[in-house]
Coordinates of C-alpha atoms and ligand atoms in Angstrom, one line a residue:
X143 CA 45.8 -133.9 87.3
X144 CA 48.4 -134.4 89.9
X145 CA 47.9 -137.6 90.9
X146 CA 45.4 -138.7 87.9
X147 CA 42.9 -141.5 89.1
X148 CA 42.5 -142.9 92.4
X149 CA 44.4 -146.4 92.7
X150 CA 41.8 -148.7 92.8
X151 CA 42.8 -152.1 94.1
X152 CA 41.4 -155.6 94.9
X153 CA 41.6 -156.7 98.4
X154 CA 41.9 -160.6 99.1
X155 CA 41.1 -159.6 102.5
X156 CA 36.9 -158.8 102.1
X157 CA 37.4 -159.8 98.4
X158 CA 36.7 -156.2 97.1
X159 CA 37.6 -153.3 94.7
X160 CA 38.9 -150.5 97.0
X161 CA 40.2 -147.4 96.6
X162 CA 44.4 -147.4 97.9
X163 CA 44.5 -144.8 100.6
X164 CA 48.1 -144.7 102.3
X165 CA 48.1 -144.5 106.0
X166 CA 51.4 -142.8 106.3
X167 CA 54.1 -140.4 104.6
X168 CA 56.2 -143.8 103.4
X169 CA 53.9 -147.1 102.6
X170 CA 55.0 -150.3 104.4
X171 CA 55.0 -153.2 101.8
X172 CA 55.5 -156.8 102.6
X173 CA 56.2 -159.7 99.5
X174 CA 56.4 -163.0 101.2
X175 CA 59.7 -164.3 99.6
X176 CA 61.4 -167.3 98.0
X177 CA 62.4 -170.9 100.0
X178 CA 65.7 -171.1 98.7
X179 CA 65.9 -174.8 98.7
X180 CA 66.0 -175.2 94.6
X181 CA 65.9 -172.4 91.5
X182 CA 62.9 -170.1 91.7
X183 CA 61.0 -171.2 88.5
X184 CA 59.5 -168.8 86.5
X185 CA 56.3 -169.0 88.5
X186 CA 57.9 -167.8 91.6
X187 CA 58.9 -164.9 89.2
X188 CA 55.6 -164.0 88.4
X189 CA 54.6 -163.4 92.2
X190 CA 57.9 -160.4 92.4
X191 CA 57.0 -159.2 88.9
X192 CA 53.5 -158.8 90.2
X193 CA 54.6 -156.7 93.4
X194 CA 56.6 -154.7 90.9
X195 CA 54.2 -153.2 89.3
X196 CA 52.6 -152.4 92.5
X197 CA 55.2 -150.9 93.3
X198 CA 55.5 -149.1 90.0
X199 CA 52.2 -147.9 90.4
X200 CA 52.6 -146.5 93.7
X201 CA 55.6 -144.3 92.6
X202 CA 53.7 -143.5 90.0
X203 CA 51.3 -141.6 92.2
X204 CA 54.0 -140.2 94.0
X205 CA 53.5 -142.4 96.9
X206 CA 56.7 -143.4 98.8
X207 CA 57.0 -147.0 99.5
X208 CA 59.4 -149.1 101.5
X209 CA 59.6 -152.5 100.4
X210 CA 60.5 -155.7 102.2
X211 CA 61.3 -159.0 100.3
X212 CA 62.2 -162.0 102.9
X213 CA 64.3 -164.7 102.2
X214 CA 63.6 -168.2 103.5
X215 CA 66.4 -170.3 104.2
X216 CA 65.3 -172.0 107.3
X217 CA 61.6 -173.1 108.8
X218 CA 59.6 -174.5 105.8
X219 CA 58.6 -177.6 105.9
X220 CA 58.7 -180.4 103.8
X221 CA 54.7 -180.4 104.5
X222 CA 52.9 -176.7 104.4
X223 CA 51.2 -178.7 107.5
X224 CA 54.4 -178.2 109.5
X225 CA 56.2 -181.9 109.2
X226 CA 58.6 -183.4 107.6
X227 CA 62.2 -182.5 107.7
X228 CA 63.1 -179.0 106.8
X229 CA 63.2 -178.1 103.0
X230 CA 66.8 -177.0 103.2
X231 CA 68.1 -179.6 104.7
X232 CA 66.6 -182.1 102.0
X233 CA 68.5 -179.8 99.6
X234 CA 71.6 -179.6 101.4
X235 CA 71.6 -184.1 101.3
X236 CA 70.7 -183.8 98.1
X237 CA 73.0 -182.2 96.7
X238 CA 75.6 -182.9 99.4
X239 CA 76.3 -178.8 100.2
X240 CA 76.1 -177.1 103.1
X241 CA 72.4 -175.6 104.3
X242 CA 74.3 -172.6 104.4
X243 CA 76.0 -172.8 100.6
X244 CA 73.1 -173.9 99.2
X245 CA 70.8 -171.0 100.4
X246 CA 74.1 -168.8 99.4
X247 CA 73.7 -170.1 96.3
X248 CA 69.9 -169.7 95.5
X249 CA 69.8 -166.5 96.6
X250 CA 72.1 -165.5 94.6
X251 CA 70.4 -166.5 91.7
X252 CA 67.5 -165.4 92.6
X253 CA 68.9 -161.9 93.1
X254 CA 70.6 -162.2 89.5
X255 CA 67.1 -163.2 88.1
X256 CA 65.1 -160.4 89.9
X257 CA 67.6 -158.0 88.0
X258 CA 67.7 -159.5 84.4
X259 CA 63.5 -159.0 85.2
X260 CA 64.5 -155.0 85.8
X261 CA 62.2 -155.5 89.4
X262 CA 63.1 -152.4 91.1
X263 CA 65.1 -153.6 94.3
X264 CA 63.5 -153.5 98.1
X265 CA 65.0 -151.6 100.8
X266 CA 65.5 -154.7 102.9
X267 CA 66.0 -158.7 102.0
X268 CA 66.0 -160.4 105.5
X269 CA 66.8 -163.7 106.0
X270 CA 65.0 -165.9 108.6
X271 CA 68.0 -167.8 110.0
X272 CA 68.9 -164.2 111.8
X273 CA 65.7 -163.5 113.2
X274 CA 65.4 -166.5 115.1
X275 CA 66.0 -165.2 118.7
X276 CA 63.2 -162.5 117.8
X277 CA 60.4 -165.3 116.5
X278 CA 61.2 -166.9 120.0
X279 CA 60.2 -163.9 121.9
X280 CA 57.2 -163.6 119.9
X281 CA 56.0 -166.5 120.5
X282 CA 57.0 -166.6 124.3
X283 CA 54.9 -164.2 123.8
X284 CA 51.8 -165.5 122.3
X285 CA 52.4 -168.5 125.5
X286 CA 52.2 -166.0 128.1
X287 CA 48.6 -164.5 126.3
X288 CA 47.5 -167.9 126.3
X289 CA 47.0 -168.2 123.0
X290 CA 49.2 -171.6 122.5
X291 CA 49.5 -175.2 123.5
X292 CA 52.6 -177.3 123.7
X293 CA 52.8 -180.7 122.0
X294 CA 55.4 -183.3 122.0
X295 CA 56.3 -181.5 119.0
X296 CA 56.5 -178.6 119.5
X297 CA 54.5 -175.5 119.7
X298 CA 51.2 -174.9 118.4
X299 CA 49.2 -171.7 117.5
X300 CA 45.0 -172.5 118.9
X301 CA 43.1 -171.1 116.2
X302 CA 39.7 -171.6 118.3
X303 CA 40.7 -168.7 120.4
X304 CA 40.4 -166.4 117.6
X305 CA 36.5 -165.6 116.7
X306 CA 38.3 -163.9 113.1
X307 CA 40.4 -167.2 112.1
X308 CA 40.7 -167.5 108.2
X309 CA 38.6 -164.1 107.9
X310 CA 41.4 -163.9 104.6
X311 CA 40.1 -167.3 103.4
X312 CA 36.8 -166.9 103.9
X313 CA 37.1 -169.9 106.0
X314 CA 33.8 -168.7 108.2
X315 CA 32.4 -172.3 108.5
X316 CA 33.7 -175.0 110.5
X317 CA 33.1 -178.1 107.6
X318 CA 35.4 -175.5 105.3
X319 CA 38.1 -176.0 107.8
X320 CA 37.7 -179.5 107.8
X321 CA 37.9 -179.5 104.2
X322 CA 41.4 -177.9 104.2
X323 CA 43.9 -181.2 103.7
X324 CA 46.4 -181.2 106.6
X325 CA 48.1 -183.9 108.0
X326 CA 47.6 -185.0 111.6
X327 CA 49.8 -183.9 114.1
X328 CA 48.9 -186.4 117.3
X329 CA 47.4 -184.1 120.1
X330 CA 46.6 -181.2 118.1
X331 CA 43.0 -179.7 119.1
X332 CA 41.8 -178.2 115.8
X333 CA 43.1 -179.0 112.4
X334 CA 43.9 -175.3 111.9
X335 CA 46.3 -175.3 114.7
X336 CA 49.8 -174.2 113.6
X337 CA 53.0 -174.6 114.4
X338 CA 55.2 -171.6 116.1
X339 CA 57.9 -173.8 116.9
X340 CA 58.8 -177.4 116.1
X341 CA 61.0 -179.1 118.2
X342 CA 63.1 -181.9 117.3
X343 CA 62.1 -185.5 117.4
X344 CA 64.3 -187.2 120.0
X345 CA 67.2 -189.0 118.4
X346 CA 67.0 -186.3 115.3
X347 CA 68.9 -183.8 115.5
X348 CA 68.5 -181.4 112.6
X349 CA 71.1 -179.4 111.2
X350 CA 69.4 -176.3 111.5
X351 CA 68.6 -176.1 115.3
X352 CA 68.1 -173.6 117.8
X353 CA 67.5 -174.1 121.3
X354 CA 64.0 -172.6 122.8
X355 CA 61.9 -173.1 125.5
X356 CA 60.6 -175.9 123.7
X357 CA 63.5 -177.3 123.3
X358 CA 65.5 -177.6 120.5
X359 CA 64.3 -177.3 117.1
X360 CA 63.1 -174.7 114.2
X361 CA 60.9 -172.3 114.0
X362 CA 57.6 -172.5 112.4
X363 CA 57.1 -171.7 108.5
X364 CA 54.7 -168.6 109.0
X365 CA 56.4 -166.9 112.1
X366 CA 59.5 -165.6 110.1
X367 CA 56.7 -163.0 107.9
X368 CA 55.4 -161.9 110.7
X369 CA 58.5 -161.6 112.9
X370 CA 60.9 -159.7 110.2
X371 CA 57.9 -157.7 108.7
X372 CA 57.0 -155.9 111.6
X373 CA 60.8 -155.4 113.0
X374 CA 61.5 -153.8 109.5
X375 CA 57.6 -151.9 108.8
X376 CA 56.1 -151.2 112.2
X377 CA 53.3 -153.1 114.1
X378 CA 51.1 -152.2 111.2
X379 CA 51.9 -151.1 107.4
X380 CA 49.8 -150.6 104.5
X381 CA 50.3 -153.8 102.0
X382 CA 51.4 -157.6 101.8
X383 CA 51.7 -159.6 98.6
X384 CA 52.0 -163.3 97.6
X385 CA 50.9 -165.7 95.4
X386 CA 47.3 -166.9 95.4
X387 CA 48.1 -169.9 97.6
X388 CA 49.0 -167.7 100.2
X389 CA 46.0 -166.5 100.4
X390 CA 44.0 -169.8 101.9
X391 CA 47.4 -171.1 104.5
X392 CA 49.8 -168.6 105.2
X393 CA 48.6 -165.3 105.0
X394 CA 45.7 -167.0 107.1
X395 CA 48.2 -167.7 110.2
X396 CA 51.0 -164.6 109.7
X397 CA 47.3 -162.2 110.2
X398 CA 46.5 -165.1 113.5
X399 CA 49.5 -164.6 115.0
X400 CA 50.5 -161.0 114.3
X401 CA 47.0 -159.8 115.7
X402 CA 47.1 -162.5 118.7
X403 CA 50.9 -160.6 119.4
X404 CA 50.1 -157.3 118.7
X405 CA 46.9 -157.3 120.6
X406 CA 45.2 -154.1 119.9
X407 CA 42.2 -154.5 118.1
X408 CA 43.2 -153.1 114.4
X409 CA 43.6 -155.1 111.5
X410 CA 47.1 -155.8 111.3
X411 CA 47.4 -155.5 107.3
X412 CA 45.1 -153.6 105.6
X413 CA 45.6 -154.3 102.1
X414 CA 46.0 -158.0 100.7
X415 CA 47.2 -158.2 97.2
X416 CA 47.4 -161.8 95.4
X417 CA 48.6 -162.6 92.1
X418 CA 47.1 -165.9 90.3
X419 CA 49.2 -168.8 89.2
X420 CA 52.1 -169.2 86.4
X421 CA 50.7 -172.5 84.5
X422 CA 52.4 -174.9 83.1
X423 CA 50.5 -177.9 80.8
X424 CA 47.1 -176.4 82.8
X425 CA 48.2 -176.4 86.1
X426 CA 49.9 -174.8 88.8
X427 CA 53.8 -174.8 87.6
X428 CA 55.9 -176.3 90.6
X429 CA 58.6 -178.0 91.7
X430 CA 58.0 -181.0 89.8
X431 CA 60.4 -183.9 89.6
X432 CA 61.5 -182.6 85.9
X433 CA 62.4 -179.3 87.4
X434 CA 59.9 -176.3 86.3
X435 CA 61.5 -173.8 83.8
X436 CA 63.4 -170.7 85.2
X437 CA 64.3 -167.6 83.9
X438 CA 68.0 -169.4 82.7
X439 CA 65.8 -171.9 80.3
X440 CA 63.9 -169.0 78.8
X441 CA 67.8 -166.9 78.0
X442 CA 69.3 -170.0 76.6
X443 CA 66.5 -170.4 74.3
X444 CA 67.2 -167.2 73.1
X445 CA 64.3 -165.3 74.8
X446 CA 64.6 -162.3 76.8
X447 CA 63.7 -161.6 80.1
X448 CA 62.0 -158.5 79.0
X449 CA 59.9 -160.8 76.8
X450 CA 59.4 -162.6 79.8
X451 CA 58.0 -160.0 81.4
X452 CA 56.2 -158.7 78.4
X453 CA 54.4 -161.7 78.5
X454 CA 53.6 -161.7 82.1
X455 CA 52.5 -158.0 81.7
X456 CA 50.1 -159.0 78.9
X457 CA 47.9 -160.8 81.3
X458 CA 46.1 -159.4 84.4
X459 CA 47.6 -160.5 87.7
X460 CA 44.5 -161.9 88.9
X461 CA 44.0 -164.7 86.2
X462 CA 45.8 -167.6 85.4
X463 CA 48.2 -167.8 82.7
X464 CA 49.0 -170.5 80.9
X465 CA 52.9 -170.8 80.0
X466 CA 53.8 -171.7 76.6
X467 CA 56.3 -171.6 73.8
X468 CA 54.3 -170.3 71.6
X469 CA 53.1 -167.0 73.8
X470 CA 56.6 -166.5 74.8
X471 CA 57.1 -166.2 70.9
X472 CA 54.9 -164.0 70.8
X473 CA 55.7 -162.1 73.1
X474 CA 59.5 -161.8 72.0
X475 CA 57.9 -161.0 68.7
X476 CA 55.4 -158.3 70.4
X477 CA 58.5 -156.9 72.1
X478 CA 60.8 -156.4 69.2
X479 CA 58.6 -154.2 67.3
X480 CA 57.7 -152.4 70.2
X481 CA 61.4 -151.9 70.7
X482 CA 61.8 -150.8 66.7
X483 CA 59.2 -148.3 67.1
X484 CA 61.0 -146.4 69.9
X485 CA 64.6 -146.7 68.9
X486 CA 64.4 -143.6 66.9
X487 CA 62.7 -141.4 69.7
X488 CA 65.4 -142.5 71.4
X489 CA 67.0 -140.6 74.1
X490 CA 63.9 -140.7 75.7
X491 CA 63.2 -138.4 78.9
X492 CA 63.6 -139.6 82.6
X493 CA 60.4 -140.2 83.7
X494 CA 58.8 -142.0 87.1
X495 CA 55.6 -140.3 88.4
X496 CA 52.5 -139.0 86.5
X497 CA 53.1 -135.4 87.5
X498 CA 56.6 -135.4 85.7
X499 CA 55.1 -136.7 82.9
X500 CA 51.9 -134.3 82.9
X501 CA 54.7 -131.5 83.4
X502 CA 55.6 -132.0 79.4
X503 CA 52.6 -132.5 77.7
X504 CA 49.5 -135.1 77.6
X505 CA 49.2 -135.8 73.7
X506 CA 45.8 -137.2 72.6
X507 CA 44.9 -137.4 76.4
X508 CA 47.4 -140.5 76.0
X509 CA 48.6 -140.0 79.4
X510 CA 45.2 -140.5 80.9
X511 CA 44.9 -143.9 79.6
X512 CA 47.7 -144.8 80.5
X513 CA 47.0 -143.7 84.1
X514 CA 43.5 -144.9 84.3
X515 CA 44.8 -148.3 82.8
X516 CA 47.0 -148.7 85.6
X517 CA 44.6 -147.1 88.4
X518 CA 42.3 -149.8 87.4
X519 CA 43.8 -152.8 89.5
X520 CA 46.9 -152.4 87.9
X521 CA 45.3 -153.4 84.2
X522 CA 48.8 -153.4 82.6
X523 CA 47.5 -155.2 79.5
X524 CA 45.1 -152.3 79.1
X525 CA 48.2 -149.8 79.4
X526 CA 50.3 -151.8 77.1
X527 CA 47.2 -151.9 74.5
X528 CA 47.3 -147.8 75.2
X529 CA 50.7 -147.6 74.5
X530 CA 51.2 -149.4 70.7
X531 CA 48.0 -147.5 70.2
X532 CA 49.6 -143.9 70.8
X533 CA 52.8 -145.4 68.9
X534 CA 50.5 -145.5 65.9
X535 CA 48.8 -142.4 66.3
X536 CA 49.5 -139.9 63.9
X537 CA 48.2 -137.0 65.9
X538 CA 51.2 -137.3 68.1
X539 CA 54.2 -135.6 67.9
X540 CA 57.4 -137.3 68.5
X541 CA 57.9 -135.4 71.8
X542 CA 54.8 -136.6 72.6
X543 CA 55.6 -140.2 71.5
X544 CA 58.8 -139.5 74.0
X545 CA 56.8 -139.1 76.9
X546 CA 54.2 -141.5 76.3
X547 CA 56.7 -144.2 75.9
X548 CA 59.0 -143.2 79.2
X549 CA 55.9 -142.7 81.2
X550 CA 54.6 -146.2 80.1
X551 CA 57.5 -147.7 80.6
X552 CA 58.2 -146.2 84.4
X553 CA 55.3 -148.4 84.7
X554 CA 56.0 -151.5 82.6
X555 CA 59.1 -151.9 83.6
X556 CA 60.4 -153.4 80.0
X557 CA 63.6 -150.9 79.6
X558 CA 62.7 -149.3 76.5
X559 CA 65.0 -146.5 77.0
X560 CA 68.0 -148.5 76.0
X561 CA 67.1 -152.4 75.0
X562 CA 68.9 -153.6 72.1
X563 CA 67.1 -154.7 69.5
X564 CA 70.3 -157.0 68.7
X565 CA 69.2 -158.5 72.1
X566 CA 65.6 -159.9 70.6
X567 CA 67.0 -161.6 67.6
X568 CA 65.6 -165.3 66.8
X569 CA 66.0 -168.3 68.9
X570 CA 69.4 -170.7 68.4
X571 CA 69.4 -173.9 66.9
X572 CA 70.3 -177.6 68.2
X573 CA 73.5 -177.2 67.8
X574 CA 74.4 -174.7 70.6
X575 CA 72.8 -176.6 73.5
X576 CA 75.2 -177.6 76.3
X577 CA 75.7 -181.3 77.0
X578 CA 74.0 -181.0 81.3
X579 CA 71.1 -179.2 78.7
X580 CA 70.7 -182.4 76.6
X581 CA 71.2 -184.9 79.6
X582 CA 68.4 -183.0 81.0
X583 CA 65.8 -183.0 78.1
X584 CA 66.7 -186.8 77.7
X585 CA 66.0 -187.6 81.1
X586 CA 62.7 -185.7 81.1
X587 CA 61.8 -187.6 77.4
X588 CA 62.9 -190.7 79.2
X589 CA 60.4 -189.8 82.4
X590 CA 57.9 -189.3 80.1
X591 CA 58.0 -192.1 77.9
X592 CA 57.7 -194.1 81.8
X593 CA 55.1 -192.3 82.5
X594 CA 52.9 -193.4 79.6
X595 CA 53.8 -197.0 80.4
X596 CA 52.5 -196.6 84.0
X597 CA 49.5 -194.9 82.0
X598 CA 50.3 -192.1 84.1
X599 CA 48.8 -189.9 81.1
X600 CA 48.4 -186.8 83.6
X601 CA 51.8 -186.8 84.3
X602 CA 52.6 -187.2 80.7
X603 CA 51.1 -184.4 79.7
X604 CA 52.7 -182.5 82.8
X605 CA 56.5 -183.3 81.7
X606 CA 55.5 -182.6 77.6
X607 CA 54.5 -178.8 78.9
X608 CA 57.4 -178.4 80.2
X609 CA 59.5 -179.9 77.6
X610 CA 57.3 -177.2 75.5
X611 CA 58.7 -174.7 78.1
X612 CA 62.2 -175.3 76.8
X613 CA 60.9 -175.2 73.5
X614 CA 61.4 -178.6 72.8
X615 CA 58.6 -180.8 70.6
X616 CA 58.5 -184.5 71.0
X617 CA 57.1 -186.7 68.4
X618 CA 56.3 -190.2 69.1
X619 CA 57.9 -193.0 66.4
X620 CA 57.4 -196.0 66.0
X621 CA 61.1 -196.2 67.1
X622 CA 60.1 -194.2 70.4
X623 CA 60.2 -190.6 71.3
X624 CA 62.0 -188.3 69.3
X625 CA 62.6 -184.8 70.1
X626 CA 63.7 -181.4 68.3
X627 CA 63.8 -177.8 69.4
X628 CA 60.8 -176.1 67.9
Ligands
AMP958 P1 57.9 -170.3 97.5 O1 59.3 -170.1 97.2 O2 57.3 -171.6 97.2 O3 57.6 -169.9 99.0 O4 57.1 -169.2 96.6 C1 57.5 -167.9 96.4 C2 56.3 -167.1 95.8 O5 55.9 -167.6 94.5 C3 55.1 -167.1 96.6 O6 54.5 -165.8 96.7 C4 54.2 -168.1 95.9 O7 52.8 -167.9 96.2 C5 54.5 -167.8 94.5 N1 54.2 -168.9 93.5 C6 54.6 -170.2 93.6 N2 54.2 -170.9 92.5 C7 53.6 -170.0 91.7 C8 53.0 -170.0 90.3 N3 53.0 -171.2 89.6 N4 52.5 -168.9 89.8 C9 52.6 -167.7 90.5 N5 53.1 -167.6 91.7 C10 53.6 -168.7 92.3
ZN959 ZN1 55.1 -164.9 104.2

């Protein structure tokens, strides 16, 4: 039992169960990365949790992995459909900052929230803004093929040329492609057309601008991936993540492009992994006016991130889950008896791959579940069920409770070598909430009580989820609104 199960995976691209075979010594992974225009909400987190565990997994198996995470600070439209000012620069007004402080900024947090999550860090972050000059050559490249048209603005990617266009989306017939809402772009031949560059609109000048051969402007949203993924993997590598929407827009054009440049008849990507959406109030959680709940919201609460994760992990990647206060108490609660259990096996050993594990023992053929849990398309719920099981089994020794629990985790990911139990005490009262903390829940009670004026009961029911997401209950009075924290 060296490397236990085969990893079987589920492919966006042909919409199958596969088995993972890696193509090289070191596997080339790809996570499409955060805009950092605003706070990455707790949604965004799930898509870096998710390639965690992949990642997990695969050094589980004893597979070496190099892992890049990009950072968008420039190209991403206001509009997926490539117009509209840039997002960063509708930040930077915003909040009167520089384009350049603000994406400081975000990353930073971003970086700060990735730790608290314990997501193992990638080899490489880049950041668009300095691969510019390289996107330009690739898509003077794609001009000279002749896979391009240019438009007053800018360039454009012709997706008729390519017989395997939206292959990922299964977007085989034409009326699908129709279907997919866009905005119009004047002179654009086929609504799937995308832009590579988009130059300036005379008498705009952007902040972020480069010149081209296009003239001046930014580059478009999707060449960045495949520009910074192939100067830091090779031509072609083994795996790309993202979140599901990915999976029908972006992914769609990085595969167009990168096979249109690369030009050699292989499949540029051979394994698409997507995870579903983080919901909030039953659907997608965004960027909403009232500001989705980040990873900060859930620690001034008085939740963990572990819990966070806990929860996350307690679902498979592939479904929805809905985000509530009442599951992340649960999950808090789930955690800190979890935690309670292993604090006397405590030290546990250092553990990261099956075979180190299956070098000290397999109690109760434990390990196997654990293995085939996670060799199932990463059924972490499965292996988190196996886990409290073995905790409670009586048959197992404590050294064999030792390994089971630092295997698990090498997988998991929660840190139960050395979490405090201290750390997972109750949540705080009233009393301890900042005054920008109160300003903001007032405002959102204040939206909301608009809201059901304008009979805007969608909307409504939106901004009460995520008032529920801060773990705030509002009752309605005959006075008005009142609210409490739950
Ligand atoms: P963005 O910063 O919008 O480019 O998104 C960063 C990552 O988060 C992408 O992989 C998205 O697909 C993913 N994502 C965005 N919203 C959600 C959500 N509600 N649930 C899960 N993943 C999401
Ligand atoms: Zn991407």
């Amino acid at each position: 039992m060296t490397n236990g199960h085969p990893l079987r995976l589920y492919n966006s691209l042909g919409r199958r169960i596969e088995d993972f075979v890696p193509s090289g010594d070191v596997t080339g992974m790809y996570s499409c990365g955060p805009t950092v225009y605003a706070y990455q909400h707790l949604g965004n987190m799930r898509a870096y949790v998710f390639a965690d565990t992949v990642r997990r997994a695969l050094r589980w198996k004893g597979i070496e992995v190099r892992h890049v995470v990009n950072i968008t600070d420039v190209g991403h439209a206001v509009s997926d459909a490539d117009t509209g000012d840039d997002k960063m620069e509708v930040a930077a007004a915003r909040e009167r900052r520089s384009v350049l402080e603000i994406a400081d900024s975000y990353t930073r947090v971003f970086f700060e929230d990735l730790k608290a999550l314990n997501v193992l860090p990638a080899a490489e972050y880049p950041r668009a803004s300095a691969y510019v000059p390289q996107m330009i050559e690739f898509a003077k490249t794609l001009e000279e093929r002749g896979y391009t048209y240019r438009l007053p603005a800018g360039l454009y990617f012709d997706t008729a040329n390519d017989p395997r266009y939206g292959e990922l989306a299964q977007l085989h017939a034409e009326g699908q492609r129709e279907a997919a809402r866009v905005e119009q772009v004047k002179g654009r031949r086929n609504k799937t057309d995308f832009a590579l560059w988009r130059t300036e609109e005379p008498g705009r000048r952007r902040v972020l601008r480069w010149d081209s051969p296009w003239g001046w402007g930014t580059p478009g949203w999707h060449l960045e991936c495949s520009v910074m993924s192939i100067a830091l993997l090779g031509p072609h590598f083994d795996i790309h993540t993202g979140g599901i929407d990915h999976r029908e827009l972006h992914h769609v054009n990085e595969i167009a492009q990168s096979e249109a440049f690369l030009a050699d008849g292989q499949p540029w990507v051979r394994y698409w992994l997507h995870n579903e959406f983080l919901q909030l109030g039953g659907a997608k959680m965004a960027k909403s006016a009232g500001g989705a709940p980040r990873l900060a919201d859930l620690t001034e609460a008085g939740y963990h991130p572990a819990a966070f994760r806990l929860f996350l992990l307690g679902g498979h990647y592939r479904s929805q889950l809905d985000f509530t206060t009442g599951a992340m108490d649960a999950a808090q609660a789930t955690l800190k008896r979890l935690v309670a259990r292993v604090q006397p096996l405590r030290p546990l050993p250092a553990i990261e791959t099956l075979e180190e594990a299956a070098r000290t023992a397999d109690p109760a053929g434990t390990l196997d579940l654990i293995d085939a849990a996670i060799s199932a398309d990463f059924n972490t719920a499965r292996l988190l069920a196996a886990l409290q099981d073995a905790l409670r089994d009586p048959r197992i020794t404590s050294d064999g409770q030792r390994t089971l629990v630092a295997a698990a985790d090498a997988l998991l990911g929660l840190g139960l070598a050395d979490l405090d139990p201290a750390d997972l005490e109750d949540r705080r009262s009233d009393a301890s909430l900042s005054d920008q903390e109160r300003h903001e829940i007032e405002q959102l009670v204040a939206e909301r009580t608009q809201a059901r004026k304008e009979r805007d009961w969608a909307r409504a029911d939106q901004i009460r989820a995520e008032l529920d997401a801060r773990g705030v209950q509002v009752t309605d009075t005959p006075e008005g609104p009142a609210w409490q924290l739950r």
